[in-house]
């Protein structure tokens, strides 16, 4: 049972790390949104979004979890876009 507890503690640490990274990403998204709004630029840039996914796909091309990583990132990106619509 100790091994299971250790694994759960590791998951807890990873969850906190992920949450901090998501928070950091959302703050940067807010900064980008504010910058683009102030400059009168389009907030959504599909070319940039595709470039971002291409980079991640390439970075994790040898990963057994590439599809899952891309899927989670798409959820985060979609949430960021929806959040900006509501603000």
Coordinates of C-alpha atoms in Angstrom, one line a residue:
X1 CA 0.0 0.0 0.0
X2 CA 3.0 2.3 0.6
X3 CA 3.8 2.2 -3.1
X4 CA 0.3 3.3 -4.0
X5 CA 0.4 6.1 -1.5
X6 CA 3.7 7.3 -3.0
X7 CA 2.3 7.2 -6.5
X8 CA -0.7 9.2 -5.4
X9 CA 1.5 11.8 -3.7
X10 CA 3.4 12.1 -7.0
X11 CA 0.1 12.6 -8.9
X12 CA -0.8 15.3 -6.3
X13 CA 2.6 17.1 -6.9
X14 CA 2.1 16.9 -10.7
X15 CA -1.5 18.2 -10.4
X16 CA -0.2 21.3 -8.5
X17 CA 2.5 21.8 -11.0
X18 CA 0.1 21.6 -13.9
X19 CA -2.4 23.9 -12.2
X20 CA 0.4 26.5 -11.7
X21 CA 1.4 26.2 -15.3
X22 CA -2.2 26.6 -16.5
X23 CA -2.6 29.7 -14.3
X24 CA 0.6 31.1 -15.7
X25 CA -0.6 30.4 -19.2
X26 CA -3.9 32.1 -18.6
X27 CA -2.1 35.2 -17.3
X28 CA 0.0 35.4 -20.4
X29 CA -3.1 34.9 -22.6
X30 CA -4.7 37.8 -20.7
X31 CA -1.6 39.9 -21.5
X32 CA -1.8 39.0 -25.2
X33 CA -5.5 39.7 -25.3
X34 CA -4.9 43.1 -23.7
X35 CA -2.0 43.9 -26.0
X36 CA -4.0 43.0 -29.1
X37 CA -7.1 44.9 -27.9
X38 CA -5.0 48.0 -27.3
X39 CA -3.4 47.8 -30.7
X40 CA -6.7 47.0 -32.5
X41 CA -5.4 43.6 -33.7
X42 CA -7.6 40.5 -34.2
X43 CA -7.6 38.5 -31.0
X44 CA -7.8 35.1 -32.7
X45 CA -5.0 34.1 -35.0
X46 CA -5.6 30.6 -36.5
X47 CA -2.2 30.6 -38.2
X48 CA -0.5 31.1 -34.8
X49 CA -2.7 28.4 -33.3
X50 CA -1.8 25.9 -35.9
X51 CA 2.0 26.7 -35.5
X52 CA 1.6 26.1 -31.8
X53 CA 0.0 22.7 -32.4
X54 CA 2.7 21.8 -35.0
X55 CA 5.4 22.6 -32.5
X56 CA 3.9 20.4 -29.8
X57 CA 3.2 17.6 -32.3
X58 CA 6.9 17.7 -33.3
X59 CA 8.1 18.0 -29.8
X60 CA 6.2 14.9 -28.7
X61 CA 6.4 12.9 -32.0
X62 CA 8.1 10.0 -30.2
X63 CA 5.8 10.1 -27.1
X64 CA 3.4 7.3 -26.5
X65 CA 1.0 10.0 -25.3
X66 CA 1.2 12.4 -28.2
X67 CA -2.5 12.2 -29.0
X68 CA -3.5 12.8 -25.4
X69 CA -1.1 15.7 -25.0
X70 CA -2.5 17.4 -28.1
X71 CA -6.1 16.7 -26.9
X72 CA -5.4 18.3 -23.5
X73 CA -3.7 21.3 -25.1
X74 CA -6.7 21.8 -27.5
X75 CA -9.0 21.8 -24.5
X76 CA -6.9 24.5 -22.8
X77 CA -6.7 26.6 -26.0
X78 CA -10.5 26.3 -26.5
X79 CA -11.1 27.3 -22.9
X80 CA -8.8 30.3 -23.3
X81 CA -10.7 31.4 -26.4
X82 CA -14.1 30.9 -24.7
X83 CA -12.9 32.8 -21.7
X84 CA -11.9 35.8 -23.8
X85 CA -15.3 35.9 -25.4
X86 CA -17.0 36.1 -22.0
X87 CA -14.7 38.9 -20.7

